[in-house]
Tab-separated table of C-alpha atoms in Angstrom:
chain	number	residue	atom	x	y	z
A	1	UNK	CA	-23.613	0.841	19.903
A	2	UNK	CA	-24.292	3.261	17.020
A	3	UNK	CA	-20.979	5.064	18.016
A	4	UNK	CA	-19.094	1.866	18.381
A	5	UNK	CA	-20.246	0.604	14.797
A	6	UNK	CA	-18.653	3.863	13.370
A	7	UNK	CA	-15.586	4.118	15.597
A	8	UNK	CA	-16.476	7.178	17.421
A	9	UNK	CA	-14.681	6.550	20.804
A	10	UNK	CA	-15.549	9.604	22.293
A	11	UNK	CA	-19.541	9.194	21.691
A	12	UNK	CA	-19.473	5.702	22.513
A	13	UNK	CA	-17.704	6.169	26.031
A	14	UNK	CA	-19.685	9.070	27.006
A	15	UNK	CA	-23.059	7.348	25.868
A	16	UNK	CA	-22.078	4.246	27.603
A	17	UNK	CA	-21.044	5.827	30.808
A	18	UNK	CA	-24.390	7.924	30.866
A	19	UNK	CA	-26.274	4.628	30.299
A	20	UNK	CA	-24.729	2.645	33.325
A	21	UNK	CA	-26.033	5.531	35.619
A	22	UNK	CA	-29.689	4.498	34.567
A	23	UNK	CA	-31.390	2.441	36.934
A	24	UNK	CA	-33.066	-1.241	35.953
A	25	UNK	CA	-30.352	-2.138	33.716
A	26	UNK	CA	-30.166	-6.068	33.352
A	27	UNK	CA	-26.801	-7.760	33.984
A	28	UNK	CA	-26.570	-8.153	30.197
A	29	UNK	CA	-26.813	-4.464	29.670
A	30	UNK	CA	-24.412	-3.835	31.864
A	31	UNK	CA	-22.028	-6.326	30.636
A	32	UNK	CA	-22.656	-4.859	26.961
A	33	UNK	CA	-22.040	-1.302	28.150
A	34	UNK	CA	-18.861	-2.325	29.833
A	35	UNK	CA	-17.905	-3.963	26.757
A	36	UNK	CA	-18.441	-0.434	24.587
A	37	UNK	CA	-16.481	1.613	27.254
A	38	UNK	CA	-13.458	-0.835	27.056
A	39	UNK	CA	-13.905	-0.559	23.229
A	40	UNK	CA	-13.948	3.201	23.261
A	41	UNK	CA	-10.922	3.238	25.596
A	42	UNK	CA	-8.655	0.994	23.956
A	43	UNK	CA	-9.414	2.941	20.506
A	44	UNK	CA	-8.304	6.125	22.669
A	45	UNK	CA	-5.370	3.957	23.723
A	46	UNK	CA	-6.277	4.502	27.497
A	47	UNK	CA	-6.650	1.766	30.209
A	48	UNK	CA	-9.467	-0.163	30.060
A	49	UNK	CA	-8.748	-2.808	32.445
A	50	UNK	CA	-11.589	-1.925	34.696
A	51	UNK	CA	-14.076	-2.024	32.159
A	52	UNK	CA	-12.700	-5.378	30.859
A	53	UNK	CA	-12.487	-6.962	33.920
A	54	UNK	CA	-16.256	-6.142	34.868
A	55	UNK	CA	-17.513	-7.826	31.587
A	56	UNK	CA	-14.561	-10.368	30.455
A	57	UNK	CA	-17.004	-11.996	28.233
A	58	UNK	CA	-17.429	-9.334	25.975
A	59	UNK	CA	-14.330	-9.998	23.839
A	60	UNK	CA	-15.801	-8.829	20.454
A	61	UNK	CA	-15.737	-5.214	21.937
A	62	UNK	CA	-12.208	-5.584	22.974
A	63	UNK	CA	-10.898	-7.233	19.723
A	64	UNK	CA	-12.745	-4.198	17.871
A	65	UNK	CA	-11.129	-1.757	20.389
A	66	UNK	CA	-7.733	-2.722	19.657
A	67	UNK	CA	-8.406	-3.541	15.729
A	68	UNK	CA	-9.700	0.273	15.027
A	69	UNK	CA	-6.693	1.585	17.367
A	70	UNK	CA	-4.519	-0.361	14.959
A	71	UNK	CA	-6.127	1.143	12.179
A	72	UNK	CA	-5.444	4.828	13.321
A	73	UNK	CA	-1.887	3.948	13.903
A	74	UNK	CA	-1.463	2.270	10.625
A	75	UNK	CA	-2.998	5.715	8.957
A	76	UNK	CA	-0.514	7.527	11.287
A	77	UNK	CA	2.437	5.201	9.871
A	78	UNK	CA	3.356	3.761	13.449
A	79	UNK	CA	3.943	0.572	12.051
A	80	UNK	CA	5.163	-1.078	15.056
A	81	UNK	CA	2.515	0.275	17.399
A	82	UNK	CA	0.185	-0.752	14.770
A	83	UNK	CA	1.279	-4.479	14.823
A	84	UNK	CA	0.870	-4.631	18.665
A	85	UNK	CA	-2.407	-3.474	18.373
A	86	UNK	CA	-3.747	-5.835	15.790
A	87	UNK	CA	-2.018	-8.623	17.507
A	88	UNK	CA	-4.029	-7.757	20.857
A	89	UNK	CA	-7.200	-7.778	18.567
A	90	UNK	CA	-6.286	-11.263	17.544
A	91	UNK	CA	-5.692	-12.516	21.127
A	92	UNK	CA	-9.555	-11.802	21.669
A	93	UNK	CA	-10.771	-12.542	18.145
A	94	UNK	CA	-8.341	-15.042	16.613
A	95	UNK	CA	-10.798	-15.279	13.328
A	96	UNK	CA	-10.709	-11.501	12.736
A	97	UNK	CA	-9.733	-11.357	9.235
A	98	UNK	CA	-9.468	-7.305	8.861
A	99	UNK	CA	-6.872	-7.641	11.706
A	100	UNK	CA	-4.605	-9.949	9.876
A	101	UNK	CA	-4.803	-7.809	6.848
A	102	UNK	CA	-4.326	-4.673	8.644
A	103	UNK	CA	-1.126	-6.416	10.571
A	104	UNK	CA	0.045	-7.675	7.192
A	105	UNK	CA	-0.105	-4.225	5.956
A	106	UNK	CA	1.848	-2.567	8.868
A	107	UNK	CA	4.474	-5.638	8.661
A	108	UNK	CA	5.041	-4.759	4.972
A	109	UNK	CA	5.446	-1.204	5.641
A	110	UNK	CA	8.056	-2.122	8.177
A	111	UNK	CA	9.566	-4.588	5.685
A	112	UNK	CA	8.963	-7.420	7.657
A	113	UNK	CA	7.888	-9.054	4.179
A	114	UNK	CA	7.802	-12.740	5.766
A	115	UNK	CA	5.548	-11.751	8.575
A	116	UNK	CA	3.428	-9.957	6.015
A	117	UNK	CA	2.993	-12.868	3.593
A	118	UNK	CA	2.029	-15.068	6.677
A	119	UNK	CA	-0.691	-12.834	7.707
A	120	UNK	CA	-2.163	-12.294	4.207
A	121	UNK	CA	-2.317	-15.987	3.857
A	122	UNK	CA	-4.061	-16.387	7.139
A	123	UNK	CA	-6.445	-13.553	5.799
A	124	UNK	CA	-7.098	-15.739	2.387
A	125	UNK	CA	-7.707	-18.839	4.565
A	126	UNK	CA	-10.674	-17.165	6.301
A	127	UNK	CA	-12.135	-16.158	2.901
A	128	UNK	CA	-10.617	-14.682	-0.397
A	129	UNK	CA	-11.090	-11.031	-1.555
A	130	UNK	CA	-9.682	-9.015	-4.294
A	131	UNK	CA	-7.876	-6.889	-1.627
A	132	UNK	CA	-6.157	-9.526	0.069
A	133	UNK	CA	-4.872	-10.938	-3.091
A	134	UNK	CA	-3.888	-7.404	-3.974
A	135	UNK	CA	-1.898	-7.002	-0.769
A	136	UNK	CA	-0.148	-10.089	-0.630
A	137	UNK	CA	0.923	-9.227	-4.648
A	138	UNK	CA	2.558	-5.942	-3.337
A	139	UNK	CA	4.308	-8.448	-0.348
A	140	UNK	CA	5.495	-10.834	-3.374
A	141	UNK	CA	6.940	-7.893	-4.967
A	142	UNK	CA	8.805	-6.617	-1.795
A	143	UNK	CA	10.168	-10.418	-1.760
A	144	UNK	CA	11.277	-10.291	-5.407
A	145	UNK	CA	8.840	-13.054	-6.343
A	146	UNK	CA	7.449	-11.207	-9.293
A	147	UNK	CA	5.780	-14.296	-10.908
A	148	UNK	CA	3.940	-15.046	-7.510
A	149	UNK	CA	3.053	-11.127	-7.557
A	150	UNK	CA	1.315	-11.787	-11.081
A	151	UNK	CA	-0.393	-14.678	-9.896
A	152	UNK	CA	-1.993	-12.825	-6.988
A	153	UNK	CA	-2.605	-9.651	-9.039
A	154	UNK	CA	-4.520	-12.101	-11.620
A	155	UNK	CA	-6.438	-13.459	-9.013
A	156	UNK	CA	-7.477	-9.940	-7.794
A	157	UNK	CA	-8.785	-8.852	-10.922
A	158	UNK	CA	-10.654	-12.172	-11.298
A	159	UNK	CA	-12.543	-11.134	-8.307
A	160	UNK	CA	-12.689	-7.342	-9.201
A	161	UNK	CA	-12.536	-6.569	-12.820
A	162	UNK	CA	-12.790	-3.039	-12.052
A	163	UNK	CA	-10.394	-2.917	-9.129
A	164	UNK	CA	-6.817	-1.324	-9.462
A	165	UNK	CA	-4.928	-4.407	-9.877
A	166	UNK	CA	-4.477	-4.211	-13.648
A	167	UNK	CA	-1.781	-1.340	-13.452
A	168	UNK	CA	0.112	-3.237	-10.253
A	169	UNK	CA	0.198	-6.119	-12.815
A	170	UNK	CA	1.411	-4.026	-15.827
A	171	UNK	CA	4.478	-3.018	-13.901
A	172	UNK	CA	5.317	-6.420	-12.681
A	173	UNK	CA	4.734	-7.520	-16.101
A	174	UNK	CA	7.149	-4.604	-17.250
A	175	UNK	CA	9.626	-5.664	-14.766
A	176	UNK	CA	9.663	-9.191	-15.894
A	177	UNK	CA	10.281	-7.998	-19.561
A	178	UNK	CA	6.786	-8.886	-20.716
A	179	UNK	CA	6.517	-5.468	-22.615
A	180	UNK	CA	3.317	-6.464	-24.544
A	181	UNK	CA	1.560	-7.705	-21.615
A	182	UNK	CA	2.493	-5.006	-19.486
A	183	UNK	CA	1.351	-2.540	-22.338
A	184	UNK	CA	-2.182	-4.003	-22.208
A	185	UNK	CA	-2.556	-4.313	-18.510
A	186	UNK	CA	-1.552	-0.533	-18.415
A	187	UNK	CA	-4.001	0.628	-20.868
A	188	UNK	CA	-6.497	-0.970	-19.547
A	189	UNK	CA	-5.558	0.496	-15.940
A	190	UNK	CA	-5.730	4.037	-17.375
A	191	UNK	CA	-8.725	3.489	-19.761
A	192	UNK	CA	-10.678	2.489	-16.165
A	193	UNK	CA	-8.705	5.727	-14.311
A	194	UNK	CA	-7.536	7.860	-16.658
A	195	UNK	CA	-6.267	10.178	-13.931
A	196	UNK	CA	-3.860	7.736	-12.324
A	197	UNK	CA	-0.453	9.177	-13.090
A	198	UNK	CA	1.719	6.149	-11.819
A	199	UNK	CA	0.212	3.970	-14.569
A	200	UNK	CA	1.039	6.774	-17.056
A	201	UNK	CA	4.875	7.071	-16.183
A	202	UNK	CA	4.742	3.147	-16.044
A	203	UNK	CA	3.273	3.024	-19.477
A	204	UNK	CA	5.950	5.475	-20.732
A	205	UNK	CA	8.640	3.242	-19.275
A	206	UNK	CA	7.111	0.342	-21.800
A	207	UNK	CA	7.163	2.587	-24.428
A	208	UNK	CA	11.100	3.311	-23.754
A	209	UNK	CA	11.809	-0.293	-23.740
A	210	UNK	CA	10.069	-0.687	-26.827
A	211	UNK	CA	11.892	2.053	-28.429
A	212	UNK	CA	8.349	3.656	-29.143
A	213	UNK	CA	8.333	7.375	-29.912
A	214	UNK	CA	5.479	8.354	-27.602
A	215	UNK	CA	6.144	12.071	-27.487
A	216	UNK	CA	2.529	13.208	-28.479
A	217	UNK	CA	1.073	10.762	-26.228
A	218	UNK	CA	2.914	11.841	-23.435
A	219	UNK	CA	2.249	15.559	-24.273
A	220	UNK	CA	-1.512	14.907	-24.396
A	221	UNK	CA	-1.217	12.855	-20.931
A	222	UNK	CA	0.916	15.619	-19.030
A	223	UNK	CA	-1.622	18.290	-20.263
A	224	UNK	CA	-4.650	16.373	-18.889
A	225	UNK	CA	-3.053	15.363	-15.637
A	226	UNK	CA	-2.612	17.471	-12.466
A	227	UNK	CA	1.239	17.011	-12.185
A	228	UNK	CA	1.945	18.905	-8.772
A	229	UNK	CA	1.650	15.572	-6.963
A	230	UNK	CA	4.484	12.956	-7.362
A	231	UNK	CA	4.833	11.083	-9.443
A	232	UNK	CA	3.533	13.831	-11.868
A	233	UNK	CA	6.784	15.770	-11.766
A	234	UNK	CA	8.075	12.365	-13.392
A	235	UNK	CA	5.441	12.646	-16.019
A	236	UNK	CA	6.478	16.455	-16.665
A	237	UNK	CA	10.186	15.602	-16.871
A	238	UNK	CA	9.370	12.816	-19.396
A	239	UNK	CA	7.285	15.476	-21.425
A	240	UNK	CA	10.037	17.815	-21.319
A	241	UNK	CA	8.270	20.261	-19.072
A	242	UNK	CA	11.176	19.965	-16.193
A	243	UNK	CA	14.712	19.360	-16.066
A	244	UNK	CA	15.959	16.037	-14.571
A	245	UNK	CA	17.653	18.036	-11.592
A	246	UNK	CA	14.249	19.528	-10.499
A	247	UNK	CA	12.561	16.326	-10.788
A	248	UNK	CA	15.184	14.806	-8.568
A	249	UNK	CA	14.947	17.520	-6.145
A	250	UNK	CA	11.442	17.092	-5.838
A	251	UNK	CA	11.492	13.458	-5.067
A	252	UNK	CA	13.872	13.945	-2.546
A	253	UNK	CA	12.443	16.740	-0.759
A	254	UNK	CA	8.457	16.612	-1.231
A	255	UNK	CA	6.065	15.474	1.715
A	256	UNK	CA	4.201	13.079	-0.196
A	257	UNK	CA	7.427	11.225	-1.697
A	258	UNK	CA	8.316	11.150	2.043
A	259	UNK	CA	4.838	9.685	3.008
A	260	UNK	CA	4.724	7.141	0.400
A	261	UNK	CA	8.227	5.845	0.526
A	262	UNK	CA	9.230	7.310	-3.127
A	263	UNK	CA	12.208	9.273	-2.428
A	264	UNK	CA	14.200	7.109	-5.003
A	265	UNK	CA	11.613	7.101	-7.771
A	266	UNK	CA	13.159	9.542	-9.743
A	267	UNK	CA	16.756	7.816	-10.032
A	268	UNK	CA	14.709	4.806	-11.172
A	269	UNK	CA	13.271	6.854	-13.738
A	270	UNK	CA	16.200	8.054	-15.146
A	271	UNK	CA	17.842	4.871	-15.065
A	272	UNK	CA	15.175	3.324	-17.344
A	273	UNK	CA	15.727	6.519	-19.656
A	274	UNK	CA	19.614	5.965	-19.438
A	275	UNK	CA	18.991	1.874	-20.335
A	276	UNK	CA	16.652	2.794	-23.116
A	277	UNK	CA	19.417	5.173	-24.875
A	278	UNK	CA	21.930	2.110	-24.355
A	279	UNK	CA	23.864	3.956	-21.800
A	280	UNK	CA	24.435	1.092	-19.458
A	281	UNK	CA	26.904	2.387	-17.207
A	282	UNK	CA	24.506	5.144	-16.265
A	283	UNK	CA	21.653	2.901	-15.793
A	284	UNK	CA	23.407	0.866	-13.424
A	285	UNK	CA	24.762	3.968	-11.240
A	286	UNK	CA	21.081	5.049	-11.165
A	287	UNK	CA	19.903	1.783	-10.218
A	288	UNK	CA	22.480	1.314	-7.279
A	289	UNK	CA	21.437	4.617	-6.296
A	290	UNK	CA	17.665	3.185	-5.985
A	291	UNK	CA	18.789	0.325	-4.115
A	292	UNK	CA	21.264	1.231	-1.874
A	293	UNK	CA	19.382	4.628	-0.652
A	294	UNK	CA	15.997	3.229	-0.337
A	295	UNK	CA	14.205	0.201	1.028
A	296	UNK	CA	11.937	-2.726	-0.148
A	297	UNK	CA	8.447	-0.667	0.599
A	298	UNK	CA	9.395	1.182	-2.451
A	299	UNK	CA	8.355	-0.711	-5.592
A	300	UNK	CA	11.155	1.193	-7.778
A	301	UNK	CA	13.466	-0.543	-5.137
A	302	UNK	CA	12.319	-3.992	-6.299
A	303	UNK	CA	12.300	-2.981	-10.137
A	304	UNK	CA	15.750	-1.503	-9.487
A	305	UNK	CA	16.969	-5.020	-8.536
A	306	UNK	CA	15.527	-6.654	-11.157
A	307	UNK	CA	17.137	-4.019	-13.582
A	308	UNK	CA	20.556	-4.216	-12.023
A	309	UNK	CA	20.372	-8.165	-12.372
A	310	UNK	CA	19.425	-7.758	-16.222
A	311	UNK	CA	22.384	-5.781	-16.404
A	312	UNK	CA	24.845	-8.073	-14.990
A	313	UNK	CA	25.382	-5.846	-11.888
């Protein structure tokens, strides 16, 4: 059971199998051990029918096995398989909040926004947490419901003022054109997490919109942070350390931007810079590239859609 609690499938399977061979076990012991074996096999993606059939009442173990398998598939970015595993978990435990959340995250990553929103709603009905509101805020962004996203991020902040929803709310406020609110949220986020590069990038975007000369601030930020991982190269570009082509190529080719669906970020950032200079034609072209060559999983896709609307395109 200790192995099961820490999601150690191999140890749980070996221990339960060894225990089942011992004499003098009660029927409850036998059922529990079959449940643990089933958990381990399900987590490993193997057939557990024999153990499930031997102890059909051990649904909590079956639900845990499928949900933990879903977590592993989610981490591997196997979205469809993760959704299937979480769905199986919910079949055994319809009130498993973590399975609704995990399935919602997988659905959101698979751009099935309506399904994700429904699962986050179900999870919130079972008990609101800061993380669930944050995830639903991200889903609302994907649905271009930015007002709803602000409301969810605000709820997340109320439940956990030390969480990471400040930066998320700040960039949404920026997209909505509320630059003063955006600046306040992003500055608060950076004060709590000084090494959050993405918050620094978005604060620079706010500075651009406010026509604020932030070259000294940018140089300081670039000097403090590791600019190797995306969006570090974007901050390096804004600080004048690398050319635009280098930033774009890093975005298009690096492993980290592929993993986190950020291939089109460079075009968006260049579009913001062009818009701040008053070059609306170039800004429209760059925002169109962001929208046409990416998907709704990338926040900059959502923001580019709003920017095109603002520019009348």
